[in-house]
PDB file of C-alpha atoms in Angstrom:
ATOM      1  CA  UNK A  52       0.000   0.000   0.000  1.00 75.00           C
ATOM      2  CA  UNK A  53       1.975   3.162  -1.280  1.00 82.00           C
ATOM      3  CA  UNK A  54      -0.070   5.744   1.287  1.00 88.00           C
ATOM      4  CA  UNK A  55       0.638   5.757   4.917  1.00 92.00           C
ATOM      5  CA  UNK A  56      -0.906   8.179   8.389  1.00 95.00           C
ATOM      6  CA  UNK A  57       2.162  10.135   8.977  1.00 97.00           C
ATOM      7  CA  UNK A  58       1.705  12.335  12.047  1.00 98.00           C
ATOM      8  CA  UNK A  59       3.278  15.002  11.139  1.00 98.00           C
ATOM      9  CA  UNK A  60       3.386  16.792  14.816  1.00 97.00           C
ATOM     10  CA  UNK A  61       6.458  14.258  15.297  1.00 97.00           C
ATOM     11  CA  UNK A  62       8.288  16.702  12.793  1.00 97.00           C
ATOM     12  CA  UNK A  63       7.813  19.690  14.924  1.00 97.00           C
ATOM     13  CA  UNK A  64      10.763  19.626  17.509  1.00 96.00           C
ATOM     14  CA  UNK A  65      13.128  18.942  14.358  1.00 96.00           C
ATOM     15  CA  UNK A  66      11.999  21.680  12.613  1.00 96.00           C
ATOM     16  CA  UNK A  67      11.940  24.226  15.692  1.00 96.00           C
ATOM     17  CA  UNK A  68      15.557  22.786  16.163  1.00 95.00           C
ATOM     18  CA  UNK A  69      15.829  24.534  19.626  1.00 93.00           C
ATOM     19  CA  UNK A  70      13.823  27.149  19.253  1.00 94.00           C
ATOM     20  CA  UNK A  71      11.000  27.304  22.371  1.00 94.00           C
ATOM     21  CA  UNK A  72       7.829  25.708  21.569  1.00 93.00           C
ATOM     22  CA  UNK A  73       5.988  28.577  23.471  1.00 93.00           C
ATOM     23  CA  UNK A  74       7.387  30.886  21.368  1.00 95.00           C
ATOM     24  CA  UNK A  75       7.058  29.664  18.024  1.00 96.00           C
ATOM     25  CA  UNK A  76       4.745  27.322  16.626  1.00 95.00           C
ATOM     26  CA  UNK A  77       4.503  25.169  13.101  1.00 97.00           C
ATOM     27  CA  UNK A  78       2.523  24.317  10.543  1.00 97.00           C
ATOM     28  CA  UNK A  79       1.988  22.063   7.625  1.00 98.00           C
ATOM     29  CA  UNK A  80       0.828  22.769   3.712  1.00 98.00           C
ATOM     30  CA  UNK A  81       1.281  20.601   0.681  1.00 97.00           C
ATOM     31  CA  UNK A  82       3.048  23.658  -1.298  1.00 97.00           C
ATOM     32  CA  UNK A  83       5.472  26.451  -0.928  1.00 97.00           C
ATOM     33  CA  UNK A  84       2.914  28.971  -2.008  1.00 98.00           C
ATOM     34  CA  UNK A  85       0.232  27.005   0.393  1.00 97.00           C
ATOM     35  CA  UNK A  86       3.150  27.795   3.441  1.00 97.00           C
ATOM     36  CA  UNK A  87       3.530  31.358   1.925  1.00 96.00           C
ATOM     37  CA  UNK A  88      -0.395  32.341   1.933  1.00 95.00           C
ATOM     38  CA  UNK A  89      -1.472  30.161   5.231  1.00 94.00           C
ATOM     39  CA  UNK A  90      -3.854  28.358   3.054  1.00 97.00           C
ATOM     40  CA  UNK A  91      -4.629  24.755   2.714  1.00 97.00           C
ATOM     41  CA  UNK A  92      -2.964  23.689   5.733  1.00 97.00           C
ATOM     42  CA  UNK A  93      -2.371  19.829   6.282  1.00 97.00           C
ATOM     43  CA  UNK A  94      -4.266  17.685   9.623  1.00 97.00           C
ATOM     44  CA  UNK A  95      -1.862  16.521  11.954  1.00 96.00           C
ATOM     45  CA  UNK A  96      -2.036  13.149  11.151  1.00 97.00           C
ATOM     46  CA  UNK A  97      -1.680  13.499   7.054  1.00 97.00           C
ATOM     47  CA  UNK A  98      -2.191  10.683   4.066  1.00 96.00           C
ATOM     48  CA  UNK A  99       0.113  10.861   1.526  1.00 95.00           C
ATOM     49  CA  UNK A 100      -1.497  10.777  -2.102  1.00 93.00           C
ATOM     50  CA  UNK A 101       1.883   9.251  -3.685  1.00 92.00           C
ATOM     51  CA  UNK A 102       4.974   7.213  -2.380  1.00 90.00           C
ATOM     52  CA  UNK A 103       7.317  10.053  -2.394  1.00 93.00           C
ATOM     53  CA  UNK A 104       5.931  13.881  -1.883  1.00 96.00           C
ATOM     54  CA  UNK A 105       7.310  16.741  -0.024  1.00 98.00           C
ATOM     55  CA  UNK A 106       5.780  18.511   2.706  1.00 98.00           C
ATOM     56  CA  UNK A 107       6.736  22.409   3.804  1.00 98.00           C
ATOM     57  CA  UNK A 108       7.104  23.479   7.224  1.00 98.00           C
ATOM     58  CA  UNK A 109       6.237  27.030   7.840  1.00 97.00           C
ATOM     59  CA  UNK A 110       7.434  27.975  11.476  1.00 97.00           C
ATOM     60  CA  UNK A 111       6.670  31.243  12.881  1.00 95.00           C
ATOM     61  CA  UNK A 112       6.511  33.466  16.104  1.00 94.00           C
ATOM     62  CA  UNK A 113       3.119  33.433  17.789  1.00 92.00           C
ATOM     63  CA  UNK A 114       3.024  36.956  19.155  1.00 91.00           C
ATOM     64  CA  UNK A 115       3.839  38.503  15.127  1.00 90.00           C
ATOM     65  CA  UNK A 116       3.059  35.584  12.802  1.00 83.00           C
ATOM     66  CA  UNK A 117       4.646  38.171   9.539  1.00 90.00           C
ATOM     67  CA  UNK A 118       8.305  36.434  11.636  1.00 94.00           C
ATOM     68  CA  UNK A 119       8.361  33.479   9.931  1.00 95.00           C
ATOM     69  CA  UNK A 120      10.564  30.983   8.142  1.00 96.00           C
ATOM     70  CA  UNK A 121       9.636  27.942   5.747  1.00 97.00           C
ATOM     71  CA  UNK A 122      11.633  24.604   5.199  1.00 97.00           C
ATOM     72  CA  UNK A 123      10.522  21.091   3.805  1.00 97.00           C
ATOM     73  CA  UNK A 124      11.621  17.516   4.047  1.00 97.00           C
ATOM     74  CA  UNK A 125       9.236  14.253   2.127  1.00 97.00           C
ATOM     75  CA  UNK A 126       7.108  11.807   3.149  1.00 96.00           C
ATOM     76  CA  UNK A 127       8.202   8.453   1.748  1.00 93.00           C
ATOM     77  CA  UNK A 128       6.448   4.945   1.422  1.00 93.00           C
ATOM     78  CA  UNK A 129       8.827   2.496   1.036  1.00 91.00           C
ATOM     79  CA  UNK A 130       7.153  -0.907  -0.052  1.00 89.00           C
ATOM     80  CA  UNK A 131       8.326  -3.365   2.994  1.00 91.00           C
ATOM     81  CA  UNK A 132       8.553  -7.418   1.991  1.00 95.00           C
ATOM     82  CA  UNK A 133       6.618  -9.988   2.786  1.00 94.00           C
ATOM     83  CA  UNK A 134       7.842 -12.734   5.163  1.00 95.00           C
ATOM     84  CA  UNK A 135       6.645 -16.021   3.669  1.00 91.00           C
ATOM     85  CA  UNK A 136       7.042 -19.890   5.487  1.00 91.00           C
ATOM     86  CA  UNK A 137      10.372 -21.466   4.013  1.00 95.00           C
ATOM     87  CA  UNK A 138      10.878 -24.779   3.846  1.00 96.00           C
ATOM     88  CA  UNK A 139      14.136 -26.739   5.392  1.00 97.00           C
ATOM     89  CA  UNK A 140      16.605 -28.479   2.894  1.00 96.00           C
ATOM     90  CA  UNK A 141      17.363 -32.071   3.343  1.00 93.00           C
ATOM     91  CA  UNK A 142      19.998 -33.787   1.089  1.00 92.00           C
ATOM     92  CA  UNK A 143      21.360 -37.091   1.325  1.00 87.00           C
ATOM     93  CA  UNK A 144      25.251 -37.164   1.972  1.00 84.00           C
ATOM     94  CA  UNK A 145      26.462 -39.750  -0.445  1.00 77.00           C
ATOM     95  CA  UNK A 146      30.000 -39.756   0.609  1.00 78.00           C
ATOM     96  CA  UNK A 147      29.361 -39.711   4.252  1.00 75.00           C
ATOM     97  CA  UNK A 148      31.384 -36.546   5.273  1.00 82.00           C
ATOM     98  CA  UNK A 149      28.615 -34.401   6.686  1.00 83.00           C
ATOM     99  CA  UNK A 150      29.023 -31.634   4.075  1.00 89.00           C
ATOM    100  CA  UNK A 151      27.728 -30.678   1.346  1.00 93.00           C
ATOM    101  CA  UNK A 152      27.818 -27.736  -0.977  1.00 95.00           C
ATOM    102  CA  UNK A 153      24.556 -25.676  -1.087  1.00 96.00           C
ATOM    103  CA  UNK A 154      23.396 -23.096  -3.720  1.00 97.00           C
ATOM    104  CA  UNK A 155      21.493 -21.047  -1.716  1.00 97.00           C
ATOM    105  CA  UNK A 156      20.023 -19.135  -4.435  1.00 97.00           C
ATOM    106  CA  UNK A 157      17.792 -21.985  -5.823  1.00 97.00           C
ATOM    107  CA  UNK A 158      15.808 -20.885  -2.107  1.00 97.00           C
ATOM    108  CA  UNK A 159      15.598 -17.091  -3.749  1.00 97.00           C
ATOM    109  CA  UNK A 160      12.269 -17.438  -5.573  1.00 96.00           C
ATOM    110  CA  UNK A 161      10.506 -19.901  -2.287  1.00 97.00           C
ATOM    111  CA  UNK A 162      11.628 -16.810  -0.447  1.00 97.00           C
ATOM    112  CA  UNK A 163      10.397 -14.132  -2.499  1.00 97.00           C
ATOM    113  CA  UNK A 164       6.984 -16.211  -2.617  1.00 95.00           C
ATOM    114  CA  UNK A 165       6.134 -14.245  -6.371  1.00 94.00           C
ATOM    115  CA  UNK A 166       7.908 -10.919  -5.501  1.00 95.00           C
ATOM    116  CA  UNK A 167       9.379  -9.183  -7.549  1.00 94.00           C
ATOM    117  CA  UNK A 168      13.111 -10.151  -8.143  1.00 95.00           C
ATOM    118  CA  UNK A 169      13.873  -6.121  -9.286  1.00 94.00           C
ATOM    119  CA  UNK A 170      12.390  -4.585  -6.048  1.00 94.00           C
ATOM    120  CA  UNK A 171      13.986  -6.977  -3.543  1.00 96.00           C
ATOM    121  CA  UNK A 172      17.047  -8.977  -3.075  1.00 96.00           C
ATOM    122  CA  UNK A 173      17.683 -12.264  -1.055  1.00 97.00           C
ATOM    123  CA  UNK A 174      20.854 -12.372   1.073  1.00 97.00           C
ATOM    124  CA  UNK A 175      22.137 -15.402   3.190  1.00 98.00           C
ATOM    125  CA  UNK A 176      23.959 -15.332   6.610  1.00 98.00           C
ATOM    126  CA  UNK A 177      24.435 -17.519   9.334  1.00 98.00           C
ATOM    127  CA  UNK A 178      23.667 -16.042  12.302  1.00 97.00           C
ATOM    128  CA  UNK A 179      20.622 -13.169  13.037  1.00 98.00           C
ATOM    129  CA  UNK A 180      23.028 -10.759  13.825  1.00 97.00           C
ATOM    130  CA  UNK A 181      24.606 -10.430  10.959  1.00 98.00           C
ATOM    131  CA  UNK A 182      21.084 -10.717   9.097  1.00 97.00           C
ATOM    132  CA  UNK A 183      20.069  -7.994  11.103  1.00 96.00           C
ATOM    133  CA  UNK A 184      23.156  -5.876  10.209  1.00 96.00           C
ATOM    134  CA  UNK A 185      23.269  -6.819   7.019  1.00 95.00           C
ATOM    135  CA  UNK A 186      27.122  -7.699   7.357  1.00 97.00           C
ATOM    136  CA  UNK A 187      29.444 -10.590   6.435  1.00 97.00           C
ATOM    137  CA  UNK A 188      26.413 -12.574   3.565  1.00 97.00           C
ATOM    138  CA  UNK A 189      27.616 -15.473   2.834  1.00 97.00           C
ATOM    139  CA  UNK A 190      26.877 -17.883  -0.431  1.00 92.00           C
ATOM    140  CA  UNK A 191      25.786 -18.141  -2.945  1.00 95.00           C
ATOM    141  CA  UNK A 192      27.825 -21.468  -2.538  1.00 97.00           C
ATOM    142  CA  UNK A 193      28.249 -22.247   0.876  1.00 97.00           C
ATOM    143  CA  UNK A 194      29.476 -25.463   2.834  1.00 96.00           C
ATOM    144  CA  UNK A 195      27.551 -26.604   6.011  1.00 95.00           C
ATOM    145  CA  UNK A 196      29.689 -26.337   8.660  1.00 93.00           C
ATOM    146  CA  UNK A 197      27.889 -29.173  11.040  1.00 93.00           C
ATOM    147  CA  UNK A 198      25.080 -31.707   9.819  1.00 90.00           C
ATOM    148  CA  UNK A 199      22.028 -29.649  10.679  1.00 94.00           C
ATOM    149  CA  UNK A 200      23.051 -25.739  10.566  1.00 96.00           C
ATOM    150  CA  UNK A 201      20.169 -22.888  10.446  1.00 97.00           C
ATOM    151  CA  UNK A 202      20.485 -19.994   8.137  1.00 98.00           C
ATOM    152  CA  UNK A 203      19.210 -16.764   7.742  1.00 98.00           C
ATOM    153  CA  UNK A 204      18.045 -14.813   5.158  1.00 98.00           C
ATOM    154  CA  UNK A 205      17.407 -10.907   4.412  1.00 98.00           C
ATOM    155  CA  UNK A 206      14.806  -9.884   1.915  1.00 97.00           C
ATOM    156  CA  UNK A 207      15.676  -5.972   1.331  1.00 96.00           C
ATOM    157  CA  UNK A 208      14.007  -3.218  -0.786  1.00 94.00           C
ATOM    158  CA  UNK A 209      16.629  -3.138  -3.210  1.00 93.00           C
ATOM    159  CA  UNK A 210      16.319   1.044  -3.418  1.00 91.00           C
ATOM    160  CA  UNK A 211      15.250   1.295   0.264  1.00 90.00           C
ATOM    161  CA  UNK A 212      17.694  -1.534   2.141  1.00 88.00           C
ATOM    162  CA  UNK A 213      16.632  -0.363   5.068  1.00 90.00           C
ATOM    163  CA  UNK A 214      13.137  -2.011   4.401  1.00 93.00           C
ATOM    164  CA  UNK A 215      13.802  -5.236   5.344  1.00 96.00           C
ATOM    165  CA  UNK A 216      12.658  -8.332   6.856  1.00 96.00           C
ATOM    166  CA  UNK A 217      14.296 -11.609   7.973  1.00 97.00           C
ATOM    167  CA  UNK A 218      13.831 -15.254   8.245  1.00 97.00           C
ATOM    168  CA  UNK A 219      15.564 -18.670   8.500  1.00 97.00           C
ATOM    169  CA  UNK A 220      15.646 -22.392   7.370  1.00 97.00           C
ATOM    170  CA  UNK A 221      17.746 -25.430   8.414  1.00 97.00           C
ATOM    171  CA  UNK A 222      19.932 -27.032   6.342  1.00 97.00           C
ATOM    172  CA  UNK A 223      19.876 -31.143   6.954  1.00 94.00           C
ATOM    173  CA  UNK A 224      22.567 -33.193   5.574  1.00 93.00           C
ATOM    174  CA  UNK A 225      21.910 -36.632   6.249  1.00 85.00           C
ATOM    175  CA  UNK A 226      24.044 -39.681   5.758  1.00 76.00           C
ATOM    176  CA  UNK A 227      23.236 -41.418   2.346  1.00 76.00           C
ATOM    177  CA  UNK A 228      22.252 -44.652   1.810  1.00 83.00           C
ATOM    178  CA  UNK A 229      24.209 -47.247   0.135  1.00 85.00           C
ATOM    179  CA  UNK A 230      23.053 -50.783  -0.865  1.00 90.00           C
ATOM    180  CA  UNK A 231      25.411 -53.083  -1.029  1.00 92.00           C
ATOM    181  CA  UNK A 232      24.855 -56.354  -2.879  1.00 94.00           C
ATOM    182  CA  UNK A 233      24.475 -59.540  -0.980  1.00 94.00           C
ATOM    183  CA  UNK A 234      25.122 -63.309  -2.230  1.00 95.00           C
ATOM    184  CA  UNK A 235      22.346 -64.818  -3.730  1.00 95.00           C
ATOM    185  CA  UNK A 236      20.139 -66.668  -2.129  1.00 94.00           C
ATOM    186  CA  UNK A 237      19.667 -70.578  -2.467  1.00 93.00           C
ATOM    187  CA  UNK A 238      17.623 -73.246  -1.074  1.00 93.00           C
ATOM    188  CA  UNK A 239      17.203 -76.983  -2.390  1.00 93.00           C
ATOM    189  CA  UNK A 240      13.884 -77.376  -3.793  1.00 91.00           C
ATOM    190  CA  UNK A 241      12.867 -81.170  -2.350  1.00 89.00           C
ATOM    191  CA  UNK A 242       9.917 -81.099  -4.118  1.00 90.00           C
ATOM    192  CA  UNK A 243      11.233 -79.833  -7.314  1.00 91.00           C
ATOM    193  CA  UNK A 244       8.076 -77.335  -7.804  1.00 93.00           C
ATOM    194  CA  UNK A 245      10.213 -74.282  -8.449  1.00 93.00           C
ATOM    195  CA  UNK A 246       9.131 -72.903  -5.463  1.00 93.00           C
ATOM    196  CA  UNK A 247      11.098 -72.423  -1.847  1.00 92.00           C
ATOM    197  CA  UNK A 248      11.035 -70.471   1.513  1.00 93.00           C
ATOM    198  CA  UNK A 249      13.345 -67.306   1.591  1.00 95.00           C
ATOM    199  CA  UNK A 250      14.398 -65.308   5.356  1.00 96.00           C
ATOM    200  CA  UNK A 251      14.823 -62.150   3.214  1.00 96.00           C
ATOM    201  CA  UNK A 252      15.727 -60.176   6.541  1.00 95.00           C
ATOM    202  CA  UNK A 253      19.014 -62.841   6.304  1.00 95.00           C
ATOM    203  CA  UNK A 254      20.440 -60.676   4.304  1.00 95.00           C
ATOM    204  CA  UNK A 255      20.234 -57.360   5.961  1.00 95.00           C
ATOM    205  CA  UNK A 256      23.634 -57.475   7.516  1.00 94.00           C
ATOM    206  CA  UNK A 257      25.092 -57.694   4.333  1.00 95.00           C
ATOM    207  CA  UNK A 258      23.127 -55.172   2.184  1.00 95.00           C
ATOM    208  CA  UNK A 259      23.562 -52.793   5.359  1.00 93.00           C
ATOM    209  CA  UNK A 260      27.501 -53.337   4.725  1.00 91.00           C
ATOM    210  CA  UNK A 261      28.826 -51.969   8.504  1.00 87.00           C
ATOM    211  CA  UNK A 262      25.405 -49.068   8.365  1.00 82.00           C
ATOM    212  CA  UNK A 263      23.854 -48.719  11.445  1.00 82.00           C
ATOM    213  CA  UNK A 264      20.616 -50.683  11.307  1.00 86.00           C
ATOM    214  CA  UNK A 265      18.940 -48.289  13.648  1.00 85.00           C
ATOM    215  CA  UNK A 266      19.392 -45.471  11.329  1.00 79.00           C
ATOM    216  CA  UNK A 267      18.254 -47.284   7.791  1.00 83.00           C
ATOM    217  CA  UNK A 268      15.074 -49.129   7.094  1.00 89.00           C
ATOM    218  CA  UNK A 269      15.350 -52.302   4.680  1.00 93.00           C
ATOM    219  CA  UNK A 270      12.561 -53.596   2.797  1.00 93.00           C
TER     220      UNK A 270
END
C-alpha cells in the first residue's frame, strides 16, 4: 500500500531545532505557495497521495506571525517485503562426510513467494546478527559447517535496504544410503516345484555393509 498516516506533529521539535515551543509554533501545507499564503494547511495526522511527496514546514513566532521561516523535508512509502514460510533443505550425503555444498540461491524465488526479483534482493547469513546488520552474507555457494546448521536470510528493498525483513531455514545433511549387494540366495527345492522359503531379513547385515541398522530401514 503506497499511502501511509504520517503524524506530522512528530516533525515539529526537528523543525523548531531549539527554538522554544511557546514561542514559536509550526505548521503544515502541501506547497510552498500554500506555506507562503497560510492556506490549505495539512491535519496533523496526514495521508500521503503518492509514495514520495514533499511537505513544507512554515514555522513562525506566535506573538507577530509576519516572523516566519519555511523549510521542507518528504514523506516516503517504502514498499516493505513480505515474510513467507520457508521450507528446510534435506539432502542425502552420499560420501558420508557431513558436508555438502549448497546453492542457496535456488531458495531465492521460495523466499520471495512471487515478488518481484527487481524490487527486492535475497541475502544469506548464518547467524541473526549479521542478518540484522546486514554484514558478512555469505553464499551463494556455501558449505555446512555441522550436519544440521540454520540460516538466515534478508529480503531488502533493493532502493530502500533499510526495508527489510528476515527469516531462517535449516539445512539437513543426512548420511546417504548405500546398498550393497548380498550373495544370492539358495535353497534346495525337495519337491522340485520351483518354489522355496526365503528369510529375506538374512540378508540385511550384508546389504547394510557396517550401516547402522537403527538409522536405515530395509525392505
Amino acid at each position: 500500500d503506497p499511502v501511509y498516516g504520517f503524524d506530522l506533529r512528530t516533525k515539529d521539535t526537528e523543525v523548531l531545532g531549539g527554538q522554544s515551543a511557546t514561542e514559536f509554533s509550526v505548521n503544515y501545507y502541501p506547497t510552498h505557495l500554500d506555506a507562503e499564503n497560510n492556506i490549505n494547511k495539512l491535519p496533523d495526522v496526514y495521508t500521503n497521495t503518492s509514495p514520495t511527496e514533499t511537505v513544507f514546514a512554515k514555522i513562525y513566532n506566535r506573538g507577530s506571525a509576519t516572523c516566519n521561516d519555511i523549510t521542507n523535508f518528504d514523506l516516503i512509502v517504502k514498499q516493505a517485503p513480505i515474510l513467507n514460510t520457508v521450507t528446510d533443505w534435506s539432502i542425502c550425503d552420499i560420501d558420508m562426510d557431513g558436508q555438502y555444498d549448497f546453492d542457496l540461491s535456488q531458495k531465492d524465488f521460495e523466499i520471495l513467494g512471487g515478488q518481484n526479483a527487481i524490487t527486492f534482493t535475497v541475502h544469506y547469513f548464518t547467524n541473526q546478527s549479521d542478518a540484522d546488520n546486514n554484514t558478512n552474507a555469505i553464499g551463494p555457494n556455501y558449505t555446512n559447517i555441522v550436519s544440521t546448521q540454520t540460516i538466515f536470510f534478508r529480503i531488502d528493498n533493493t532502493d530502500h535496504p533499510d526495508c527489510y525483513g528476515t527469516g531462517s531455514f535449516q539445512l539437513e545433511v543426512t548420511n546417504g544410503v548405500v546398498a550393497h549387494a548380498p550373495i544370492a540366495m539358495e535353497t534346495c527345492d525337495d519337491d522340485n516345484d520351483g518354489t522355496g522359503i526365503f528369510d529375506l531379513t538374512t540378508t540385511n547385515n550384508a546389504i547394510l555393509g557396517g550401516q547402522s541398522p537403527t538409522s536405515f530401514e530395509i525392505s
